[in-house]
PDB file of C-alpha atoms in Angstrom:
ATOM      1  CA  UNK A 191     165.927 192.937 120.067  1.00 56.00           C
ATOM      2  CA  UNK A 192     169.583 192.497 119.163  1.00 57.00           C
ATOM      3  CA  UNK A 193     169.298 195.723 117.143  1.00 63.00           C
ATOM      4  CA  UNK A 194     167.881 197.548 120.159  1.00 61.00           C
ATOM      5  CA  UNK A 195     170.937 196.469 122.175  1.00 56.00           C
ATOM      6  CA  UNK A 196     173.301 197.889 119.657  1.00 59.00           C
ATOM      7  CA  UNK A 197     171.392 201.123 119.299  1.00 61.00           C
ATOM      8  CA  UNK A 198     172.088 201.718 122.998  1.00 60.00           C
ATOM      9  CA  UNK A 199     175.764 202.189 122.191  1.00 60.00           C
ATOM     10  CA  UNK A 200     175.520 205.546 120.305  1.00 61.00           C
ATOM     11  CA  UNK A 201     172.193 206.730 121.751  1.00 62.00           C
ATOM     12  CA  UNK A 202     173.006 206.011 125.459  1.00 60.00           C
ATOM     13  CA  UNK A 203     175.556 208.735 126.040  1.00 63.00           C
ATOM     14  CA  UNK A 204     173.287 211.323 124.512  1.00 60.00           C
ATOM     15  CA  UNK A 205     170.417 210.328 126.821  1.00 58.00           C
ATOM     16  CA  UNK A 206     172.691 210.486 129.774  1.00 59.00           C
ATOM     17  CA  UNK A 207     173.824 213.977 129.035  1.00 60.00           C
ATOM     18  CA  UNK A 208     170.341 215.146 128.199  1.00 57.00           C
ATOM     19  CA  UNK A 209     168.524 213.829 131.255  1.00 54.00           C
ATOM     20  CA  UNK A 210     171.452 213.067 133.676  1.00 55.00           C
ATOM     21  CA  UNK A 211     170.679 209.306 133.786  1.00 62.00           C
ATOM     22  CA  UNK A 212     173.781 207.868 135.328  1.00 68.00           C
ATOM     23  CA  UNK A 213     171.882 204.750 136.219  1.00 71.00           C
ATOM     24  CA  UNK A 214     170.814 204.341 132.559  1.00 72.00           C
ATOM     25  CA  UNK A 215     174.474 204.558 131.625  1.00 76.00           C
ATOM     26  CA  UNK A 216     175.420 201.684 133.942  1.00 78.00           C
ATOM     27  CA  UNK A 217     172.462 199.681 132.741  1.00 78.00           C
ATOM     28  CA  UNK A 218     173.452 200.187 129.127  1.00 77.00           C
ATOM     29  CA  UNK A 219     176.999 199.206 129.749  1.00 80.00           C
ATOM     30  CA  UNK A 220     176.000 196.065 131.493  1.00 77.00           C
ATOM     31  CA  UNK A 221     173.461 195.150 128.833  1.00 77.00           C
ATOM     32  CA  UNK A 222     175.899 195.532 125.970  1.00 78.00           C
ATOM     33  CA  UNK A 223     178.585 193.718 128.019  1.00 77.00           C
ATOM     34  CA  UNK A 224     176.422 190.656 128.581  1.00 70.00           C
ATOM     35  CA  UNK A 225     175.235 190.604 124.902  1.00 74.00           C
ATOM     36  CA  UNK A 226     178.753 190.909 123.482  1.00 75.00           C
ATOM     37  CA  UNK A 227     179.931 188.311 125.904  1.00 69.00           C
ATOM     38  CA  UNK A 228     177.343 185.856 124.961  1.00 66.00           C
ATOM     39  CA  UNK A 229     177.027 186.328 121.141  1.00 73.00           C
ATOM     40  CA  UNK A 230     180.309 184.620 120.155  1.00 75.00           C
ATOM     41  CA  UNK A 231     179.400 181.497 122.037  1.00 65.00           C
ATOM     42  CA  UNK A 232     175.804 181.721 120.795  1.00 66.00           C
ATOM     43  CA  UNK A 233     177.135 181.838 117.280  1.00 75.00           C
ATOM     44  CA  UNK A 234     179.354 178.880 118.023  1.00 72.00           C
ATOM     45  CA  UNK A 235     176.371 176.938 119.307  1.00 64.00           C
ATOM     46  CA  UNK A 236     174.227 177.770 116.355  1.00 69.00           C
ATOM     47  CA  UNK A 237     177.097 176.836 113.856  1.00 77.00           C
ATOM     48  CA  UNK A 238     177.347 173.392 115.578  1.00 72.00           C
ATOM     49  CA  UNK A 239     173.706 173.023 115.650  1.00 62.00           C
ATOM     50  CA  UNK A 240     173.202 173.837 111.956  1.00 71.00           C
ATOM     51  CA  UNK A 241     176.179 171.560 111.030  1.00 76.00           C
ATOM     52  CA  UNK A 242     174.685 168.632 112.919  1.00 67.00           C
ATOM     53  CA  UNK A 243     171.367 169.142 111.179  1.00 61.00           C
ATOM     54  CA  UNK A 244     172.769 169.508 107.680  1.00 68.00           C
ATOM     55  CA  UNK A 245     175.848 167.196 107.615  1.00 74.00           C
ATOM     56  CA  UNK A 246     175.543 164.537 110.331  1.00 66.00           C
ATOM     57  CA  UNK A 247     173.347 161.537 109.651  1.00 66.00           C
ATOM     58  CA  UNK A 248     171.000 160.555 112.382  1.00 56.00           C
ATOM     59  CA  UNK A 249     172.480 157.110 112.526  1.00 64.00           C
ATOM     60  CA  UNK A 250     175.664 158.498 113.987  1.00 67.00           C
ATOM     61  CA  UNK A 251     174.012 159.448 117.266  1.00 63.00           C
ATOM     62  CA  UNK A 252     172.251 156.113 117.537  1.00 62.00           C
ATOM     63  CA  UNK A 253     175.591 154.401 117.302  1.00 72.00           C
ATOM     64  CA  UNK A 254     177.476 156.833 119.633  1.00 75.00           C
ATOM     65  CA  UNK A 255     174.958 156.801 122.532  1.00 79.00           C
ATOM     66  CA  UNK A 256     173.705 153.624 124.297  1.00 82.00           C
ATOM     67  CA  UNK A 257     170.186 152.678 123.483  1.00 81.00           C
ATOM     68  CA  UNK A 258     169.171 152.652 127.099  1.00 86.00           C
ATOM     69  CA  UNK A 259     168.430 156.282 128.141  1.00 85.00           C
ATOM     70  CA  UNK A 260     169.669 155.594 131.602  1.00 90.00           C
ATOM     71  CA  UNK A 261     173.103 154.745 130.299  1.00 91.00           C
ATOM     72  CA  UNK A 262     172.969 157.440 127.610  1.00 89.00           C
ATOM     73  CA  UNK A 263     172.686 160.199 130.226  1.00 92.00           C
ATOM     74  CA  UNK A 264     176.088 159.850 131.788  1.00 92.00           C
ATOM     75  CA  UNK A 265     177.656 159.362 128.363  1.00 90.00           C
ATOM     76  CA  UNK A 266     176.041 162.664 127.265  1.00 87.00           C
ATOM     77  CA  UNK A 267     177.299 164.358 130.439  1.00 88.00           C
ATOM     78  CA  UNK A 268     180.812 163.277 129.815  1.00 87.00           C
ATOM     79  CA  UNK A 269     180.504 164.483 126.151  1.00 82.00           C
ATOM     80  CA  UNK A 270     180.113 168.037 127.473  1.00 78.00           C
ATOM     81  CA  UNK A 271     183.832 168.080 128.175  1.00 79.00           C
ATOM     82  CA  UNK A 272     184.624 168.284 124.441  1.00 73.00           C
ATOM     83  CA  UNK A 273     182.644 171.466 123.552  1.00 63.00           C
ATOM     84  CA  UNK A 274     184.260 174.719 124.891  1.00 55.00           C
ATOM     85  CA  UNK A 275     181.291 176.992 125.038  1.00 57.00           C
ATOM     86  CA  UNK A 276     178.930 178.703 127.436  1.00 63.00           C
ATOM     87  CA  UNK A 277     175.258 178.105 128.128  1.00 69.00           C
ATOM     88  CA  UNK A 278     174.276 180.246 125.044  1.00 68.00           C
ATOM     89  CA  UNK A 279     175.847 177.661 122.808  1.00 68.00           C
ATOM     90  CA  UNK A 280     174.398 174.511 124.523  1.00 77.00           C
ATOM     91  CA  UNK A 281     170.726 175.331 123.942  1.00 81.00           C
ATOM     92  CA  UNK A 282     170.722 175.295 120.069  1.00 78.00           C
ATOM     93  CA  UNK A 283     173.053 172.222 120.128  1.00 77.00           C
ATOM     94  CA  UNK A 284     170.628 170.332 122.477  1.00 81.00           C
ATOM     95  CA  UNK A 285     167.814 171.212 120.245  1.00 81.00           C
ATOM     96  CA  UNK A 286     169.581 169.907 117.251  1.00 76.00           C
ATOM     97  CA  UNK A 287     170.426 166.767 119.027  1.00 80.00           C
ATOM     98  CA  UNK A 288     166.774 166.076 119.760  1.00 84.00           C
ATOM     99  CA  UNK A 289     165.891 166.743 116.107  1.00 79.00           C
ATOM    100  CA  UNK A 290     168.414 164.093 115.145  1.00 75.00           C
ATOM    101  CA  UNK A 291     166.770 161.471 117.431  1.00 78.00           C
ATOM    102  CA  UNK A 292     168.797 161.719 120.568  1.00 83.00           C
ATOM    103  CA  UNK A 293     166.673 161.011 123.714  1.00 87.00           C
ATOM    104  CA  UNK A 294     165.628 164.277 125.352  1.00 89.00           C
ATOM    105  CA  UNK A 295     167.081 163.113 128.696  1.00 91.00           C
ATOM    106  CA  UNK A 296     170.529 162.758 127.106  1.00 90.00           C
ATOM    107  CA  UNK A 297     170.314 166.034 125.141  1.00 89.00           C
ATOM    108  CA  UNK A 298     169.228 167.910 128.343  1.00 92.00           C
ATOM    109  CA  UNK A 299     172.193 166.381 130.231  1.00 92.00           C
ATOM    110  CA  UNK A 300     174.489 167.610 127.531  1.00 88.00           C
ATOM    111  CA  UNK A 301     172.828 171.057 127.754  1.00 89.00           C
ATOM    112  CA  UNK A 302     173.658 171.375 131.395  1.00 92.00           C
ATOM    113  CA  UNK A 303     177.113 169.790 131.314  1.00 90.00           C
ATOM    114  CA  UNK A 304     178.635 171.388 128.229  1.00 84.00           C
ATOM    115  CA  UNK A 305     179.036 174.934 129.620  1.00 82.00           C
ATOM    116  CA  UNK A 306     180.139 173.788 133.123  1.00 86.00           C
ATOM    117  CA  UNK A 307     182.688 170.942 132.698  1.00 87.00           C
ATOM    118  CA  UNK A 308     184.549 171.880 129.459  1.00 80.00           C
ATOM    119  CA  UNK A 309     188.279 172.566 129.602  1.00 80.00           C
ATOM    120  CA  UNK A 310     188.039 176.311 129.040  1.00 75.00           C
ATOM    121  CA  UNK A 311     185.821 176.645 132.179  1.00 81.00           C
ATOM    122  CA  UNK A 312     188.077 174.486 134.292  1.00 86.00           C
ATOM    123  CA  UNK A 313     191.186 176.397 133.298  1.00 83.00           C
ATOM    124  CA  UNK A 314     189.570 179.764 134.095  1.00 81.00           C
ATOM    125  CA  UNK A 315     188.483 178.352 137.398  1.00 87.00           C
ATOM    126  CA  UNK A 316     192.073 177.293 138.160  1.00 88.00           C
ATOM    127  CA  UNK A 317     193.362 180.749 137.300  1.00 86.00           C
ATOM    128  CA  UNK A 318     190.690 182.612 139.366  1.00 84.00           C
ATOM    129  CA  UNK A 319     191.445 180.362 142.430  1.00 88.00           C
ATOM    130  CA  UNK A 320     195.310 179.832 142.336  1.00 89.00           C
ATOM    131  CA  UNK A 321     196.580 177.180 144.652  1.00 87.00           C
ATOM    132  CA  UNK A 322     193.109 175.676 145.162  1.00 88.00           C
ATOM    133  CA  UNK A 323     192.782 172.586 142.942  1.00 92.00           C
ATOM    134  CA  UNK A 324     190.066 171.362 145.248  1.00 94.00           C
ATOM    135  CA  UNK A 325     187.751 174.217 143.988  1.00 94.00           C
ATOM    136  CA  UNK A 326     188.365 173.182 140.342  1.00 93.00           C
ATOM    137  CA  UNK A 327     187.664 169.441 141.325  1.00 94.00           C
ATOM    138  CA  UNK A 328     184.534 170.538 143.257  1.00 95.00           C
ATOM    139  CA  UNK A 329     183.136 172.565 140.378  1.00 95.00           C
ATOM    140  CA  UNK A 330     183.721 169.681 137.926  1.00 95.00           C
ATOM    141  CA  UNK A 331     182.204 167.054 140.187  1.00 94.00           C
ATOM    142  CA  UNK A 332     179.239 169.063 141.288  1.00 95.00           C
ATOM    143  CA  UNK A 333     178.394 170.216 137.744  1.00 94.00           C
ATOM    144  CA  UNK A 334     178.682 166.731 136.319  1.00 94.00           C
ATOM    145  CA  UNK A 335     176.599 165.182 139.069  1.00 95.00           C
ATOM    146  CA  UNK A 336     173.958 167.853 138.727  1.00 96.00           C
ATOM    147  CA  UNK A 337     173.773 167.226 134.967  1.00 94.00           C
ATOM    148  CA  UNK A 338     173.508 163.453 135.233  1.00 95.00           C
ATOM    149  CA  UNK A 339     170.875 163.605 138.089  1.00 96.00           C
ATOM    150  CA  UNK A 340     168.670 166.012 136.107  1.00 95.00           C
ATOM    151  CA  UNK A 341     168.893 163.626 133.074  1.00 94.00           C
ATOM    152  CA  UNK A 342     167.757 160.792 135.219  1.00 95.00           C
ATOM    153  CA  UNK A 343     165.037 162.768 136.870  1.00 95.00           C
ATOM    154  CA  UNK A 344     163.739 163.648 133.364  1.00 93.00           C
ATOM    155  CA  UNK A 345     163.550 160.015 132.521  1.00 92.00           C
ATOM    156  CA  UNK A 346     161.531 159.302 135.693  1.00 89.00           C
ATOM    157  CA  UNK A 347     159.248 162.323 135.945  1.00 89.00           C
ATOM    158  CA  UNK A 348     159.531 164.337 132.700  1.00 84.00           C
ATOM    159  CA  UNK A 349     156.522 164.594 130.458  1.00 82.00           C
ATOM    160  CA  UNK A 350     156.430 164.913 126.747  1.00 77.00           C
ATOM    161  CA  UNK A 351     153.795 167.679 126.884  1.00 78.00           C
ATOM    162  CA  UNK A 352     156.131 169.874 128.891  1.00 82.00           C
ATOM    163  CA  UNK A 353     158.854 169.795 126.172  1.00 82.00           C
ATOM    164  CA  UNK A 354     158.073 171.536 122.873  1.00 78.00           C
ATOM    165  CA  UNK A 355     160.457 169.781 120.626  1.00 70.00           C
ATOM    166  CA  UNK A 356     162.198 172.262 118.162  1.00 57.00           C
ATOM    167  CA  UNK A 357     161.255 171.888 114.583  1.00 57.00           C
ATOM    168  CA  UNK A 358     163.867 170.917 112.143  1.00 51.00           C
ATOM    169  CA  UNK A 359     165.038 173.875 109.999  1.00 51.00           C
ATOM    170  CA  UNK A 360     168.484 172.622 109.204  1.00 45.00           C
ATOM    171  CA  UNK A 361     167.742 169.125 108.492  1.00 48.00           C
ATOM    172  CA  UNK A 362     168.962 167.966 105.115  1.00 46.00           C
ATOM    173  CA  UNK A 363     166.163 167.149 102.716  1.00 47.00           C
ATOM    174  CA  UNK A 364     166.718 164.506  99.985  1.00 48.00           C
ATOM    175  CA  UNK A 365     167.871 166.166  96.731  1.00 46.00           C
ATOM    176  CA  UNK A 366     168.535 169.529  98.475  1.00 55.00           C
ATOM    177  CA  UNK A 367     171.844 171.290  99.056  1.00 74.00           C
ATOM    178  CA  UNK A 368     173.459 170.625 102.363  1.00 75.00           C
ATOM    179  CA  UNK A 369     175.054 174.032 102.341  1.00 82.00           C
ATOM    180  CA  UNK A 370     171.720 175.732 101.835  1.00 81.00           C
ATOM    181  CA  UNK A 371     170.253 173.727 104.702  1.00 73.00           C
ATOM    182  CA  UNK A 372     173.233 174.716 106.855  1.00 79.00           C
ATOM    183  CA  UNK A 373     172.815 178.431 106.011  1.00 81.00           C
ATOM    184  CA  UNK A 374     168.968 178.404 106.731  1.00 78.00           C
ATOM    185  CA  UNK A 375     169.489 176.523 109.940  1.00 71.00           C
ATOM    186  CA  UNK A 376     172.216 178.884 111.057  1.00 77.00           C
ATOM    187  CA  UNK A 377     170.177 181.990 110.190  1.00 78.00           C
ATOM    188  CA  UNK A 378     167.023 180.799 111.915  1.00 69.00           C
ATOM    189  CA  UNK A 379     168.652 179.458 115.170  1.00 66.00           C
ATOM    190  CA  UNK A 380     170.991 182.538 115.603  1.00 75.00           C
ATOM    191  CA  UNK A 381     168.254 185.215 115.001  1.00 73.00           C
ATOM    192  CA  UNK A 382     165.649 183.274 117.054  1.00 63.00           C
ATOM    193  CA  UNK A 383     168.021 182.688 120.051  1.00 63.00           C
ATOM    194  CA  UNK A 384     169.594 186.102 119.759  1.00 71.00           C
ATOM    195  CA  UNK A 385     166.403 187.961 120.786  1.00 70.00           C
ATOM    196  CA  UNK A 386     165.954 185.840 123.914  1.00 63.00           C
ATOM    197  CA  UNK A 387     169.600 186.454 124.804  1.00 66.00           C
ATOM    198  CA  UNK A 388     168.924 190.168 124.774  1.00 73.00           C
ATOM    199  CA  UNK A 389     165.771 189.801 126.839  1.00 68.00           C
ATOM    200  CA  UNK A 390     167.745 187.855 129.537  1.00 63.00           C
ATOM    201  CA  UNK A 391     170.584 190.362 129.365  1.00 69.00           C
ATOM    202  CA  UNK A 392     168.097 193.174 130.009  1.00 75.00           C
ATOM    203  CA  UNK A 393     166.748 191.426 133.128  1.00 68.00           C
ATOM    204  CA  UNK A 394     170.231 190.790 134.456  1.00 66.00           C
ATOM    205  CA  UNK A 395     171.412 194.435 133.818  1.00 75.00           C
ATOM    206  CA  UNK A 396     168.281 195.731 135.514  1.00 78.00           C
ATOM    207  CA  UNK A 397     169.036 193.751 138.675  1.00 70.00           C
ATOM    208  CA  UNK A 398     172.723 194.781 138.698  1.00 69.00           C
ATOM    209  CA  UNK A 399     171.658 198.489 138.655  1.00 77.00           C
ATOM    210  CA  UNK A 400     168.756 198.424 141.099  1.00 77.00           C
ATOM    211  CA  UNK A 401     170.200 196.163 143.937  1.00 71.00           C
ATOM    212  CA  UNK A 402     173.005 197.823 145.833  1.00 71.00           C
ATOM    213  CA  UNK A 403     175.999 195.745 147.087  1.00 67.00           C
ATOM    214  CA  UNK A 404     175.230 196.592 150.710  1.00 69.00           C
ATOM    215  CA  UNK A 405     172.105 194.348 150.474  1.00 68.00           C
ATOM    216  CA  UNK A 406     174.260 191.305 149.620  1.00 66.00           C
ATOM    217  CA  UNK A 407     176.644 191.862 152.546  1.00 67.00           C
ATOM    218  CA  UNK A 408     173.705 191.288 154.955  1.00 68.00           C
ATOM    219  CA  UNK A 409     173.412 187.674 153.827  1.00 66.00           C
ATOM    220  CA  UNK A 410     177.040 186.727 153.169  1.00 62.00           C
ATOM    221  CA  UNK A 411     177.762 186.021 156.865  1.00 64.00           C
ATOM    222  CA  UNK A 412     175.440 183.134 157.186  1.00 69.00           C
ATOM    223  CA  UNK A 413     176.853 179.842 155.809  1.00 69.00           C
ATOM    224  CA  UNK A 414     173.558 178.377 154.681  1.00 77.00           C
ATOM    225  CA  UNK A 415     171.903 181.568 153.638  1.00 84.00           C
ATOM    226  CA  UNK A 416     175.071 182.541 151.896  1.00 84.00           C
ATOM    227  CA  UNK A 417     174.866 179.497 149.637  1.00 90.00           C
ATOM    228  CA  UNK A 418     171.248 180.266 148.668  1.00 91.00           C
ATOM    229  CA  UNK A 419     171.992 183.957 148.073  1.00 88.00           C
ATOM    230  CA  UNK A 420     175.068 183.109 145.920  1.00 88.00           C
ATOM    231  CA  UNK A 421     172.943 180.691 143.822  1.00 92.00           C
ATOM    232  CA  UNK A 422     170.221 183.349 143.377  1.00 90.00           C
ATOM    233  CA  UNK A 423     172.971 185.851 142.339  1.00 85.00           C
ATOM    234  CA  UNK A 424     174.216 183.425 139.723  1.00 88.00           C
ATOM    235  CA  UNK A 425     170.718 183.295 138.233  1.00 90.00           C
ATOM    236  CA  UNK A 426     170.269 187.051 138.179  1.00 83.00           C
ATOM    237  CA  UNK A 427     173.732 188.219 137.178  1.00 78.00           C
ATOM    238  CA  UNK A 428     173.917 185.945 134.167  1.00 76.00           C
ATOM    239  CA  UNK A 429     177.745 185.838 133.908  1.00 73.00           C
ATOM    240  CA  UNK A 430     179.114 183.672 131.128  1.00 72.00           C
ATOM    241  CA  UNK A 431     180.599 180.364 132.386  1.00 75.00           C
ATOM    242  CA  UNK A 432     184.039 181.300 131.058  1.00 70.00           C
ATOM    243  CA  UNK A 433     184.166 184.371 133.227  1.00 69.00           C
ATOM    244  CA  UNK A 434     182.049 183.489 136.376  1.00 78.00           C
ATOM    245  CA  UNK A 435     184.922 182.058 138.294  1.00 82.00           C
ATOM    246  CA  UNK A 436     186.550 185.490 138.540  1.00 77.00           C
ATOM    247  CA  UNK A 437     183.290 186.923 139.846  1.00 75.00           C
ATOM    248  CA  UNK A 438     182.934 184.170 142.365  1.00 82.00           C
ATOM    249  CA  UNK A 439     186.633 184.736 143.533  1.00 81.00           C
ATOM    250  CA  UNK A 440     185.674 188.328 144.242  1.00 71.00           C
ATOM    251  CA  UNK A 441     182.949 187.326 146.672  1.00 73.00           C
ATOM    252  CA  UNK A 442     185.399 187.205 149.583  1.00 71.00           C
ATOM    253  CA  UNK A 443     182.657 187.494 152.137  1.00 74.00           C
ATOM    254  CA  UNK A 444     181.054 184.271 151.093  1.00 81.00           C
ATOM    255  CA  UNK A 445     182.115 180.810 152.099  1.00 87.00           C
ATOM    256  CA  UNK A 446     183.880 178.461 149.642  1.00 90.00           C
ATOM    257  CA  UNK A 447     180.688 176.450 149.231  1.00 93.00           C
ATOM    258  CA  UNK A 448     178.639 179.529 148.422  1.00 91.00           C
ATOM    259  CA  UNK A 449     181.160 180.562 145.779  1.00 89.00           C
ATOM    260  CA  UNK A 450     181.026 176.997 144.412  1.00 94.00           C
ATOM    261  CA  UNK A 451     177.166 177.289 144.273  1.00 94.00           C
ATOM    262  CA  UNK A 452     177.524 180.534 142.234  1.00 91.00           C
ATOM    263  CA  UNK A 453     179.810 178.747 139.663  1.00 91.00           C
ATOM    264  CA  UNK A 454     177.645 175.536 139.398  1.00 94.00           C
ATOM    265  CA  UNK A 455     174.198 177.191 139.242  1.00 94.00           C
ATOM    266  CA  UNK A 456     175.130 180.037 136.890  1.00 88.00           C
ATOM    267  CA  UNK A 457     175.905 177.928 133.764  1.00 87.00           C
ATOM    268  CA  UNK A 458     172.784 175.814 134.262  1.00 92.00           C
ATOM    269  CA  UNK A 459     170.135 178.412 135.438  1.00 91.00           C
ATOM    270  CA  UNK A 460     170.465 182.030 134.647  1.00 84.00           C
ATOM    271  CA  UNK A 461     168.226 184.707 133.130  1.00 83.00           C
ATOM    272  CA  UNK A 462     169.519 184.525 129.586  1.00 80.00           C
ATOM    273  CA  UNK A 463     169.538 180.675 129.710  1.00 85.00           C
ATOM    274  CA  UNK A 464     165.900 180.663 130.951  1.00 88.00           C
ATOM    275  CA  UNK A 465     164.985 182.946 128.104  1.00 84.00           C
ATOM    276  CA  UNK A 466     166.726 180.838 125.613  1.00 83.00           C
ATOM    277  CA  UNK A 467     165.080 177.649 126.920  1.00 87.00           C
ATOM    278  CA  UNK A 468     161.724 179.268 126.755  1.00 87.00           C
ATOM    279  CA  UNK A 469     162.260 180.205 123.105  1.00 82.00           C
ATOM    280  CA  UNK A 470     163.685 176.790 122.114  1.00 81.00           C
ATOM    281  CA  UNK A 471     161.531 174.392 124.239  1.00 88.00           C
ATOM    282  CA  UNK A 472     158.538 176.365 125.518  1.00 86.00           C
ATOM    283  CA  UNK A 473     157.823 178.275 128.696  1.00 88.00           C
ATOM    284  CA  UNK A 474     156.299 175.340 130.479  1.00 87.00           C
ATOM    285  CA  UNK A 475     159.528 173.312 130.118  1.00 90.00           C
ATOM    286  CA  UNK A 476     161.843 176.216 130.967  1.00 90.00           C
ATOM    287  CA  UNK A 477     160.019 177.024 134.278  1.00 90.00           C
ATOM    288  CA  UNK A 478     159.865 173.413 135.452  1.00 91.00           C
ATOM    289  CA  UNK A 479     163.303 172.420 134.326  1.00 93.00           C
ATOM    290  CA  UNK A 480     165.083 175.507 135.614  1.00 93.00           C
ATOM    291  CA  UNK A 481     163.423 175.239 138.986  1.00 94.00           C
ATOM    292  CA  UNK A 482     164.358 171.567 139.414  1.00 95.00           C
ATOM    293  CA  UNK A 483     167.914 172.178 138.213  1.00 95.00           C
ATOM    294  CA  UNK A 484     168.366 175.014 140.678  1.00 96.00           C
ATOM    295  CA  UNK A 485     167.370 172.847 143.658  1.00 96.00           C
ATOM    296  CA  UNK A 486     169.444 169.907 142.587  1.00 96.00           C
ATOM    297  CA  UNK A 487     172.465 172.138 141.937  1.00 95.00           C
ATOM    298  CA  UNK A 488     172.301 173.761 145.311  1.00 95.00           C
ATOM    299  CA  UNK A 489     171.931 170.461 147.167  1.00 96.00           C
ATOM    300  CA  UNK A 490     174.830 168.919 145.185  1.00 96.00           C
ATOM    301  CA  UNK A 491     177.074 171.881 145.956  1.00 95.00           C
ATOM    302  CA  UNK A 492     176.321 171.636 149.655  1.00 94.00           C
ATOM    303  CA  UNK A 493     177.239 167.907 149.606  1.00 95.00           C
ATOM    304  CA  UNK A 494     180.302 168.265 147.404  1.00 94.00           C
ATOM    305  CA  UNK A 495     181.479 171.411 149.173  1.00 91.00           C
ATOM    306  CA  UNK A 496     181.155 169.697 152.527  1.00 90.00           C
ATOM    307  CA  UNK A 497     183.452 166.861 151.303  1.00 90.00           C
ATOM    308  CA  UNK A 498     186.059 168.774 149.164  1.00 90.00           C
ATOM    309  CA  UNK A 499     185.996 172.325 150.519  1.00 83.00           C
TER     310      UNK A 499
END
C-alpha cells in the first residue's frame, strides 16, 4: 500500500493529462502529502517501540508506574509530554508497552496523550494562535483530561475480548541478539502500520476532494453544531497533530470552542489513527474506543472551552 502511494507521484500527472482528471490530481497530492507527513513520525514510533521491546527490561515499567491502574493512568497521561510525535507514533509505542506488561488502561492513556500534549504540539499551537495563551492552555487541559478519562473508562468498562493484544516481535529472547530483535521489530511494526497509514490517508484525501468548502459554511454559524462539525472534520481530514493548529486557525467562521474541538479530537480520533488501531489492536477495539473517545473529547472541549475561551 505504501508502494501504491509512491507510484502515484510519477503516474498521476500522466493520468491527469490523458483523461483530464483534475480531481484525481488533487486527490493524489493530498494522499502523498498525508503519507509524507505521517511517515517520519510513524518511523519514530516504530523505532521507540522496537527499542523498548529489545533493550528495556519489563521490570523498568513495573517500577516506573504505580501498581494500581487507577493511579497509573494519570502518570501515563503526564508521560505523553516527553514524546514529541504524532498519533502515527503513539500506536506502535502503546502496543510495545502492553507487550512489556504495562496495564492496557495506562498504555491507551499514553496513546491518546502523547500526540496531543507534547511540547512540539503546544509550541505550534502558540504560533498558530499568537497572543492567545488561553487556547494553548485549553488544548493542553482538554487533551490531558480526555486521555485520563478514557483510561479510567477502560478500567471500568473495557473488556479483554475487545482488545487484541499485539504479539511480541521485538522482544529479546534469551541467548539472542538484541540488535537482531530490534531490527526485526522495527521492520515488522513499520511495514505493518505503514499500510494502514496509507488506507487512512486515502479515505481522508477522498473526503477533501468530494466535499466542497461551501457545505461547511452552512454549519459554522451555529455554536453547538459548529463544535460537532469541527470534530467530525478533524476525524476526516486527518491532519498531523504538529500541523493541525494552523488548519484550525484558518477556520475563522467557527467559534473558539469549535476550533479547540478540531485540535483535541484530531490527534485522538482520525481516519489514519482508526486504521492504525484496527491493525494493531483489532477492529472491534478500534470502533468502540474511537467512538467513546470522540464523545468524551467533544464534551470535554465544550466544558473547557466554556471556562477558558
